[in-house]
PDB file of C-alpha atoms in Angstrom:
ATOM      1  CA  UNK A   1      72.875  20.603  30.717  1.00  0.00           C
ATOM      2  CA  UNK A   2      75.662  18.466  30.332  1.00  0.00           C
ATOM      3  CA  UNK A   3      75.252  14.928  29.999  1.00  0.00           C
ATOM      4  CA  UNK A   4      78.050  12.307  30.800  1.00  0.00           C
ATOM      5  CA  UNK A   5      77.706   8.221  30.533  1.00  0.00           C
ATOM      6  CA  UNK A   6      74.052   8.794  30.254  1.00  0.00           C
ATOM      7  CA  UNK A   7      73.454  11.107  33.475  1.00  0.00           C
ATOM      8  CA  UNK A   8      72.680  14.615  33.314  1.00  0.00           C
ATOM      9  CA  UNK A   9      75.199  15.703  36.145  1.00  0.00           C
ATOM     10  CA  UNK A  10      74.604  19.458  37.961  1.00  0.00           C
ATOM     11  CA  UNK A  11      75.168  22.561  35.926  1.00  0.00           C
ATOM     12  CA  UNK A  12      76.132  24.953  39.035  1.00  0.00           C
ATOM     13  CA  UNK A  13      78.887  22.610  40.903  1.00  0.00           C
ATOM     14  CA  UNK A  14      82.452  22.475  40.399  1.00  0.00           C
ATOM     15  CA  UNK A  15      83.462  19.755  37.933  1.00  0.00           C
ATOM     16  CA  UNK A  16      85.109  17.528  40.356  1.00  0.00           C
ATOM     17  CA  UNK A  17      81.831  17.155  42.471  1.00  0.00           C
ATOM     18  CA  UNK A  18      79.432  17.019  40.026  1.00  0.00           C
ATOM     19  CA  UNK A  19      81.544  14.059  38.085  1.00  0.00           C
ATOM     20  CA  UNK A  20      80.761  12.175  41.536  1.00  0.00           C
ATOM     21  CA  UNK A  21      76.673  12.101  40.589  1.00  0.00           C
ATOM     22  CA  UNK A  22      77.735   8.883  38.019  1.00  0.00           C
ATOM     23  CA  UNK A  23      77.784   6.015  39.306  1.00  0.00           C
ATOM     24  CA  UNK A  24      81.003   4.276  40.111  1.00  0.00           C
ATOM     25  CA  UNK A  25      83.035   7.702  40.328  1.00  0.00           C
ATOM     26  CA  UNK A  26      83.717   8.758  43.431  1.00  0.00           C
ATOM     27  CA  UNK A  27      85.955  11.830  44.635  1.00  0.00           C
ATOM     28  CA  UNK A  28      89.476  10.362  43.785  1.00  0.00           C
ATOM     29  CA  UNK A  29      88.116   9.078  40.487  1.00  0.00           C
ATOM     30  CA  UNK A  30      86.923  12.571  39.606  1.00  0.00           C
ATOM     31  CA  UNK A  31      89.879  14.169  40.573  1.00  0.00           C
ATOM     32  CA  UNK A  32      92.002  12.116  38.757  1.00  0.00           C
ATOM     33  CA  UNK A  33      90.070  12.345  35.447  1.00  0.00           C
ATOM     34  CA  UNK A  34      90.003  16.115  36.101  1.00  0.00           C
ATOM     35  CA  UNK A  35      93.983  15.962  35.869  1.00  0.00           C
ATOM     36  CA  UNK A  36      93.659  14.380  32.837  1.00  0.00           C
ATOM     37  CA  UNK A  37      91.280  16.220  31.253  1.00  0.00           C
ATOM     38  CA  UNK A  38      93.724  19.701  32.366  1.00  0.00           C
ATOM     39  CA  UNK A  39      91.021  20.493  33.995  1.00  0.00           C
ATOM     40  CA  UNK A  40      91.286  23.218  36.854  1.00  0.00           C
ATOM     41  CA  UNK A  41      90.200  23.077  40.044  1.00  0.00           C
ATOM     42  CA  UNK A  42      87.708  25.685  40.745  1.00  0.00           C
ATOM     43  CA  UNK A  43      86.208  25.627  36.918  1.00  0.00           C
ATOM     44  CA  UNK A  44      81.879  24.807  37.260  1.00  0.00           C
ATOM     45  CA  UNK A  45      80.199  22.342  34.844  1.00  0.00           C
ATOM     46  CA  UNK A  46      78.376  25.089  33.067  1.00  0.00           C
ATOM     47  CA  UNK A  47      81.528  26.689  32.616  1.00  0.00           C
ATOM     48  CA  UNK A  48      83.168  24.137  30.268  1.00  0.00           C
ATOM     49  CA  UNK A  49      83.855  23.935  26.853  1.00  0.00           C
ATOM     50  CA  UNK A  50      82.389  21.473  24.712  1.00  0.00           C
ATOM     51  CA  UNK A  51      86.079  19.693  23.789  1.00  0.00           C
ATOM     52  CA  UNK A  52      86.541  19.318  27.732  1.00  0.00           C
ATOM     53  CA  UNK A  53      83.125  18.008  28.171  1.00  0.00           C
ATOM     54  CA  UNK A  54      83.989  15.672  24.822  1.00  0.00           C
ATOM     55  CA  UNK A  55      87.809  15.081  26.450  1.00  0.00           C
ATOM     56  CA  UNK A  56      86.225  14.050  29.625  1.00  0.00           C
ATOM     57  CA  UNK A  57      83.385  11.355  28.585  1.00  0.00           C
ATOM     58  CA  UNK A  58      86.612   9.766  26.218  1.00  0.00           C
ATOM     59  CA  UNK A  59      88.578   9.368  30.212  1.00  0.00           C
ATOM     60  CA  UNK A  60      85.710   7.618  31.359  1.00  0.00           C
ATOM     61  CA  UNK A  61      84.796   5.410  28.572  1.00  0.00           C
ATOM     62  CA  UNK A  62      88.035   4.189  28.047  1.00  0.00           C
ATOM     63  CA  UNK A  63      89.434   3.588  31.314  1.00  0.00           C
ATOM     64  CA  UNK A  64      86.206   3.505  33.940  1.00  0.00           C
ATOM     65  CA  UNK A  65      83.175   0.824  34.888  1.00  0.00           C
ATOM     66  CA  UNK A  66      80.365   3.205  35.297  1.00  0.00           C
ATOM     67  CA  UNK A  67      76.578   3.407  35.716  1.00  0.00           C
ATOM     68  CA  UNK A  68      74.359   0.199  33.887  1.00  0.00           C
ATOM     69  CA  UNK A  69      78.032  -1.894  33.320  1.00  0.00           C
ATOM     70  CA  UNK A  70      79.042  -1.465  36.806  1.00  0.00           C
ATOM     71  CA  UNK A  71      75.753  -2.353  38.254  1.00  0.00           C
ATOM     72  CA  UNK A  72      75.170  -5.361  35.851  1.00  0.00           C
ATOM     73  CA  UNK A  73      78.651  -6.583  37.217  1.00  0.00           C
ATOM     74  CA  UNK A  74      78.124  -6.439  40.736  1.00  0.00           C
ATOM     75  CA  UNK A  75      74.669  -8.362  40.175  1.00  0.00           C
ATOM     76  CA  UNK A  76      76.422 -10.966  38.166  1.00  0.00           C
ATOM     77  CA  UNK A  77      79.335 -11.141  40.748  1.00  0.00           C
ATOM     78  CA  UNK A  78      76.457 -11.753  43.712  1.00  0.00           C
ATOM     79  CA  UNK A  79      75.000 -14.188  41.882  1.00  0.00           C
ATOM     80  CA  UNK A  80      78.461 -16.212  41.283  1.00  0.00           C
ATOM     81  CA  UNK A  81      78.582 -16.305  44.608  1.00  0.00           C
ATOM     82  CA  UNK A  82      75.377 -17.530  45.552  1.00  0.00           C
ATOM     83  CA  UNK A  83      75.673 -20.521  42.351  1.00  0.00           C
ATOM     84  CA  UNK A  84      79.005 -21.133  43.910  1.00  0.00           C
ATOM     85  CA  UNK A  85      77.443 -21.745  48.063  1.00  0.00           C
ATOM     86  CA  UNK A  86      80.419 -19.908  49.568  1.00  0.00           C
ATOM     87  CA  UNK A  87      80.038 -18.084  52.779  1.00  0.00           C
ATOM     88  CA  UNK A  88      79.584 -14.869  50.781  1.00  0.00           C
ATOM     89  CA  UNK A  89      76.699 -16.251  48.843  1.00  0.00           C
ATOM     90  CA  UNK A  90      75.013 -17.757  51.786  1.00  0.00           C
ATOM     91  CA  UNK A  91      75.579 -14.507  53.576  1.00  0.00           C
ATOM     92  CA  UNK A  92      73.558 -12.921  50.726  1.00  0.00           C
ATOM     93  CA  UNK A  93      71.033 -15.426  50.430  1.00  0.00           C
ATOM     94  CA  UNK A  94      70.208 -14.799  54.063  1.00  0.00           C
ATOM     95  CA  UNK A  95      70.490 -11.559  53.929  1.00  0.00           C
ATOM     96  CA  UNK A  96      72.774 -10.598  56.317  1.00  0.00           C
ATOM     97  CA  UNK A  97      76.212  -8.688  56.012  1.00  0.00           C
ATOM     98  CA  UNK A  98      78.946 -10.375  54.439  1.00  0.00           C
ATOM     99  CA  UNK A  99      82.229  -8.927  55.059  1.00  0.00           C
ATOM    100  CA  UNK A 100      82.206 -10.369  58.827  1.00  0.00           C
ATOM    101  CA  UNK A 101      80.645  -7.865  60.520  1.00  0.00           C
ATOM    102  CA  UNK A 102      79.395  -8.291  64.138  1.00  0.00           C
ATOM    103  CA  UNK A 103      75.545  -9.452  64.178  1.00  0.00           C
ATOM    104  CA  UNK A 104      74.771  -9.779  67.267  1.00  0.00           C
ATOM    105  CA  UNK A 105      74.084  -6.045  68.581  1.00  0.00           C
ATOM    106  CA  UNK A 106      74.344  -4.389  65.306  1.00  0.00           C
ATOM    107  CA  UNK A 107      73.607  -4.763  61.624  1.00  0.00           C
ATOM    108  CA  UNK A 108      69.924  -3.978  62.290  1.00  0.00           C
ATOM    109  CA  UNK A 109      69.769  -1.991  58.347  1.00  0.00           C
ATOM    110  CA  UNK A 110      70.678  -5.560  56.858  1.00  0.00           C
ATOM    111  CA  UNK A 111      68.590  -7.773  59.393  1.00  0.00           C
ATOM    112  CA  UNK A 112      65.660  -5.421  59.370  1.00  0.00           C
ATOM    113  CA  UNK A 113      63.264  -4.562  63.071  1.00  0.00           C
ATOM    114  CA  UNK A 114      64.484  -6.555  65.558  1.00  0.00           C
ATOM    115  CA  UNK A 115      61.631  -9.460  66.131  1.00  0.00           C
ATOM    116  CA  UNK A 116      60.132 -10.766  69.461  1.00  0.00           C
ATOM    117  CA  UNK A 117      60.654 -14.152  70.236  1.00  0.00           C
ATOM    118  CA  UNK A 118      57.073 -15.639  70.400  1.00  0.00           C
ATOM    119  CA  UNK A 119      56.030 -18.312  73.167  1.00  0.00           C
ATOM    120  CA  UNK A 120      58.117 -16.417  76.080  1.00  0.00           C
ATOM    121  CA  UNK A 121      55.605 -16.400  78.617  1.00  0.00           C
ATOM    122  CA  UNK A 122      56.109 -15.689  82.862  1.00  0.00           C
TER     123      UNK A 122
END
């Protein structure tokens, strides 16, 4: 099984896929390190070497924010925000979306259940 920053990615998928499983890569990330790494296209994770495997966890390393860092660093960012009082921090503090998004029909995942307004009575 091959392990990469500290995730055991899948065995049976293609290399630029399964390099998507760590957090903070996504599919242009991985396709780019796979160029890199002169790695081909259609070559599966239990296929590689141990010197690509080796070639490919140097890419990320040295040149990608993945998994624990990248999480720690968005947490830290949020919480600049909500030291500083900005909109964005107030946004989060209230826990509503924060890139301006319409609330008033939509953004029920961040508001949770719609609630009933109590003391409406015919």
């Amino acid at each position: 099984m091959a392990r990469i920053a500290g995730i055991n990615i899948p065995t049976n998928k293609r290399v630029e896929i399964a390099l998507t499983y760590i957090h903070g890569i996504g599919l242009s990330a991985s396709k780019k390190i796979c160029k890199l790494a002169k790695i081909k296209d259609q070559t599966r994770v239990n296929n590689l070497t141990e010197s690509e495997l080796s070639q490919i966890r140097d890419i990320i390393d040295k040149d990608y924010l993945v998994e624990g860092d990248l999480r720690r660093k968005k947490s830290l960012d949020i919480k600049r925000y909500l030291d500083l009082g900005c909109l964005r921090g107030l946004r989060h503090r209230k826990n509503l979306p924060v890139r301006g998004q319409r609330t008033h029909t939509n953004a029920r995942t961040r508001k949770g259940p719609a609630k009933a307004i109590a003391g409406k009575k015919k």
